[in-house]
JSON list of C-alpha atoms in Angstrom, two decimals:
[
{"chain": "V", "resi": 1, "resn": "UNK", "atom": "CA", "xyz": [-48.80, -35.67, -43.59]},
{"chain": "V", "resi": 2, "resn": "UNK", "atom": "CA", "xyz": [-50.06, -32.37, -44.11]},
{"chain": "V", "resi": 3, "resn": "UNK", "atom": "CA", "xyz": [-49.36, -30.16, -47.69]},
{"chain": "V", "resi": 4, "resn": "UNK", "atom": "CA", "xyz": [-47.65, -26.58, -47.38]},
{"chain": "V", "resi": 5, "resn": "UNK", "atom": "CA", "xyz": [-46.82, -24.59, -50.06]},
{"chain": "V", "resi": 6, "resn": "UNK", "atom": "CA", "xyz": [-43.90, -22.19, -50.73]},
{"chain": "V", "resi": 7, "resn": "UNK", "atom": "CA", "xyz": [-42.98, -19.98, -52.82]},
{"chain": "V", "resi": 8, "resn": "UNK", "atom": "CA", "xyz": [-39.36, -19.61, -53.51]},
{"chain": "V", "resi": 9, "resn": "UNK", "atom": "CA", "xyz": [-36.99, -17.59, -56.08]},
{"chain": "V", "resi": 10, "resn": "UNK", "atom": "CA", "xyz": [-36.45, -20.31, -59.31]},
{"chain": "V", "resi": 11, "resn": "UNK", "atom": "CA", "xyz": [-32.22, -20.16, -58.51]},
{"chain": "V", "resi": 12, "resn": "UNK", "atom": "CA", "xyz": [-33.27, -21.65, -54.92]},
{"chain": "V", "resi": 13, "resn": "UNK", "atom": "CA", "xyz": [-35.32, -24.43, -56.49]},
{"chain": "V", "resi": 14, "resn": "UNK", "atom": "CA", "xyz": [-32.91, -25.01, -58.82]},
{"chain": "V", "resi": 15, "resn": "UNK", "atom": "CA", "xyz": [-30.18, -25.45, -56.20]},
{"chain": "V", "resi": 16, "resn": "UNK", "atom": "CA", "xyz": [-32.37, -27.90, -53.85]},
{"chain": "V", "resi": 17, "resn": "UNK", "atom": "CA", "xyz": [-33.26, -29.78, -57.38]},
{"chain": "V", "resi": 18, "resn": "UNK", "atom": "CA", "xyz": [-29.33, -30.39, -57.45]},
{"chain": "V", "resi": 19, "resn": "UNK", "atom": "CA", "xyz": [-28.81, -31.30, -54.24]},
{"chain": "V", "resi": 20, "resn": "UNK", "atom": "CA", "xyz": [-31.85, -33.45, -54.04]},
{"chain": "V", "resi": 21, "resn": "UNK", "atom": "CA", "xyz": [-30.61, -35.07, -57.24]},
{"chain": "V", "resi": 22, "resn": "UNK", "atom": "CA", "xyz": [-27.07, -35.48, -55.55]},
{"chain": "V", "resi": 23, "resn": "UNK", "atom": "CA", "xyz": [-28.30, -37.26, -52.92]},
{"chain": "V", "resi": 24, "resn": "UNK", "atom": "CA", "xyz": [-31.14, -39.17, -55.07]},
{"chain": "V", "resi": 25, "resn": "UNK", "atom": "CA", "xyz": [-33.96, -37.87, -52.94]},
{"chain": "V", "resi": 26, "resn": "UNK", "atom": "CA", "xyz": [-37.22, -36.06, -54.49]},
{"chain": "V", "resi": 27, "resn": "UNK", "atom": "CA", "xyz": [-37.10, -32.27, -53.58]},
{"chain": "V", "resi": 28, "resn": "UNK", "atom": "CA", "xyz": [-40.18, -32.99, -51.10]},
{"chain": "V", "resi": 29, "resn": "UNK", "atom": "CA", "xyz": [-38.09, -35.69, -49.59]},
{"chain": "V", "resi": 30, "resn": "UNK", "atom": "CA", "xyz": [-34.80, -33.44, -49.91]},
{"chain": "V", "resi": 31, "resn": "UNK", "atom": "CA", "xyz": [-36.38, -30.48, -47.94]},
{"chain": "V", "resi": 32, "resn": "UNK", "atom": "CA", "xyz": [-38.29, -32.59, -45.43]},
{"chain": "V", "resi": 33, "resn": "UNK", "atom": "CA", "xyz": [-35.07, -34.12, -44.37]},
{"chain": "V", "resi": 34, "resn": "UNK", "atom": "CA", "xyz": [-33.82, -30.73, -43.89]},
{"chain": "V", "resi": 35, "resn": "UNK", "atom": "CA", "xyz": [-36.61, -29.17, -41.68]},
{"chain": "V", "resi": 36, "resn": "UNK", "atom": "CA", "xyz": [-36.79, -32.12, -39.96]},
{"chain": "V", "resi": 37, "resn": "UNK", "atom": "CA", "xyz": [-33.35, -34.63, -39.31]},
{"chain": "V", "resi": 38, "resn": "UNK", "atom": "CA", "xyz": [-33.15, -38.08, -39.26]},
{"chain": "V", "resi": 39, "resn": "UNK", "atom": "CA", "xyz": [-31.70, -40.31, -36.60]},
{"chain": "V", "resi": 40, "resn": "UNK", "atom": "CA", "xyz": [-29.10, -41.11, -38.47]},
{"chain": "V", "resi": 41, "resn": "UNK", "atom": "CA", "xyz": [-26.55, -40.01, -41.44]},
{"chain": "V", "resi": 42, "resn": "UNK", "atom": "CA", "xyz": [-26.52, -40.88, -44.66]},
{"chain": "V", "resi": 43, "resn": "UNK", "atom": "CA", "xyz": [-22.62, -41.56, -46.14]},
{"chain": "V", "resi": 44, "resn": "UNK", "atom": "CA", "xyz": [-22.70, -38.06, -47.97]},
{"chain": "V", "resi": 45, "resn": "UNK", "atom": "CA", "xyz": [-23.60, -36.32, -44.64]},
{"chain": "V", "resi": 46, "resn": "UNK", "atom": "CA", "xyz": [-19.99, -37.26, -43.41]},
{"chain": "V", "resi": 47, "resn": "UNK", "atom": "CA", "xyz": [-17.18, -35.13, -43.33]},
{"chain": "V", "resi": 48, "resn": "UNK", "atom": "CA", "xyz": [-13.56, -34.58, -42.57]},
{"chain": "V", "resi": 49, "resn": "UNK", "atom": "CA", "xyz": [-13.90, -34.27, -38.60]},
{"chain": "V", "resi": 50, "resn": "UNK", "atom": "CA", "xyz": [-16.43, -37.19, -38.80]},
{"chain": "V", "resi": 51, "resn": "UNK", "atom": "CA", "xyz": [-13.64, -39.04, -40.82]},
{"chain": "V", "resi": 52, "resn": "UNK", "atom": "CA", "xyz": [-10.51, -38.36, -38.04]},
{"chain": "V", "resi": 53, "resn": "UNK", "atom": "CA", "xyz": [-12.98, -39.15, -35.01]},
{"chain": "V", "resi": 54, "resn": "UNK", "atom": "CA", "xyz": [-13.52, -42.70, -36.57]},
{"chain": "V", "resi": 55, "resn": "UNK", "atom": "CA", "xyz": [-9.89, -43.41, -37.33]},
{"chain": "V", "resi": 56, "resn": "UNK", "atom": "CA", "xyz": [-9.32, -42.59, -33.86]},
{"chain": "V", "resi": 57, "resn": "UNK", "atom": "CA", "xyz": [-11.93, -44.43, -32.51]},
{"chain": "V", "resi": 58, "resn": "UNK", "atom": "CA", "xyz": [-10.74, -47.93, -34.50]},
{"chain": "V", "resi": 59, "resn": "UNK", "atom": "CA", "xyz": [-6.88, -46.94, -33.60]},
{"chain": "V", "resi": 60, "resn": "UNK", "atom": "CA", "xyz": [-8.52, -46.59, -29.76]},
{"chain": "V", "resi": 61, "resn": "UNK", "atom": "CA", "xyz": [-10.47, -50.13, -30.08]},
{"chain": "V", "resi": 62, "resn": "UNK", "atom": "CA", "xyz": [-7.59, -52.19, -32.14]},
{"chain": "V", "resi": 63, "resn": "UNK", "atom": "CA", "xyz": [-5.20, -51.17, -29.21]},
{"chain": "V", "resi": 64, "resn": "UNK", "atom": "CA", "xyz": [-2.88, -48.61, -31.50]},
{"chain": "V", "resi": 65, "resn": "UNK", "atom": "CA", "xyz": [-1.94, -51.82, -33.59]},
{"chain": "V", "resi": 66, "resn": "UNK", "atom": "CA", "xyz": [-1.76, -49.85, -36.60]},
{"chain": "V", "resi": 67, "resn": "UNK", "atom": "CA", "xyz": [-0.01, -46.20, -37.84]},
{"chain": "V", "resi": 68, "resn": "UNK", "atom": "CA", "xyz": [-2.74, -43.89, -38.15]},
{"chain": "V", "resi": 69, "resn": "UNK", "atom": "CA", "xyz": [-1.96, -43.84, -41.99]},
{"chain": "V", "resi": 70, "resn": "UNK", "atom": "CA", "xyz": [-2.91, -47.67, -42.48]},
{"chain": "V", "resi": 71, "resn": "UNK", "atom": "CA", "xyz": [-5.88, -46.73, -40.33]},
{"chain": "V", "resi": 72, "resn": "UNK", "atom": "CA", "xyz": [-6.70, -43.82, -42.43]},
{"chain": "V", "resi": 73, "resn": "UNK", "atom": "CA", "xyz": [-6.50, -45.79, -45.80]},
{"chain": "V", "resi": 74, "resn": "UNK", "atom": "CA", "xyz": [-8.85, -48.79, -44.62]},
{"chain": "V", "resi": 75, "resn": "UNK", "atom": "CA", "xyz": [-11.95, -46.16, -43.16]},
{"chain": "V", "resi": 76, "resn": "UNK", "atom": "CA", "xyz": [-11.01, -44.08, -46.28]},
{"chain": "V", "resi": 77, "resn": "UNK", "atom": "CA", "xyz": [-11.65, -47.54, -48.19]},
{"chain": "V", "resi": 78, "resn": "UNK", "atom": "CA", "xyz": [-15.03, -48.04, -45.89]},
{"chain": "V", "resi": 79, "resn": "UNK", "atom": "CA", "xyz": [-16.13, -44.87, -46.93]},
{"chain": "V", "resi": 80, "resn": "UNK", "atom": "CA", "xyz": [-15.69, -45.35, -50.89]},
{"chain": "V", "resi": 81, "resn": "UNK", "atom": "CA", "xyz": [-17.60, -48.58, -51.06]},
{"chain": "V", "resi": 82, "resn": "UNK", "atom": "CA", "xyz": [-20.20, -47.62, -48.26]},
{"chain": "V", "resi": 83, "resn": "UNK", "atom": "CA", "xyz": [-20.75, -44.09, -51.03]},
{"chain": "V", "resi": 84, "resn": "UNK", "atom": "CA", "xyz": [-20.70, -46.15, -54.49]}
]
């Protein structure tokens, strides 16, 4: 890998410090995934929409056997332990 260096205001350092530290990544690491994304998502890159398009997909693949609230408590579970 090659070194670059940047110079940046000291608030903008500090707020990639706590988002590195958020995500337990150095702040090399941190803005390396930014400039340059990985495959795939970490749990804290999820969101909301990402959350209702899997309960729909498992309600698709389990043939509508459960309410979309039972649904939405068991990915809600997945989510929790997949985070802690």
């Amino acid at each position: 890998m090659k070194e670059i260096t940047v110079r940046l205001p000291e608030e903008v350092i500090a707020q990639l410090d706590k988002e590195a530290g958020y995500k337990h990544l150095s702040r090399a690491q941190f803005i390396r995934d930014k400039l340059v994304p990985r495959e795939t998502k970490d749990i804290g890159d999820y969101g909301p929409k990402d959350f209702h398009n899997l309960v729909s997909l498992v309600r698709r693949r389990t043939g509508n056997g459960m309410d979309k609230r039972q649904l939405e408590n068991v990915v809600a579970v997945v989510f929790n332990e997949l985070a802690s």
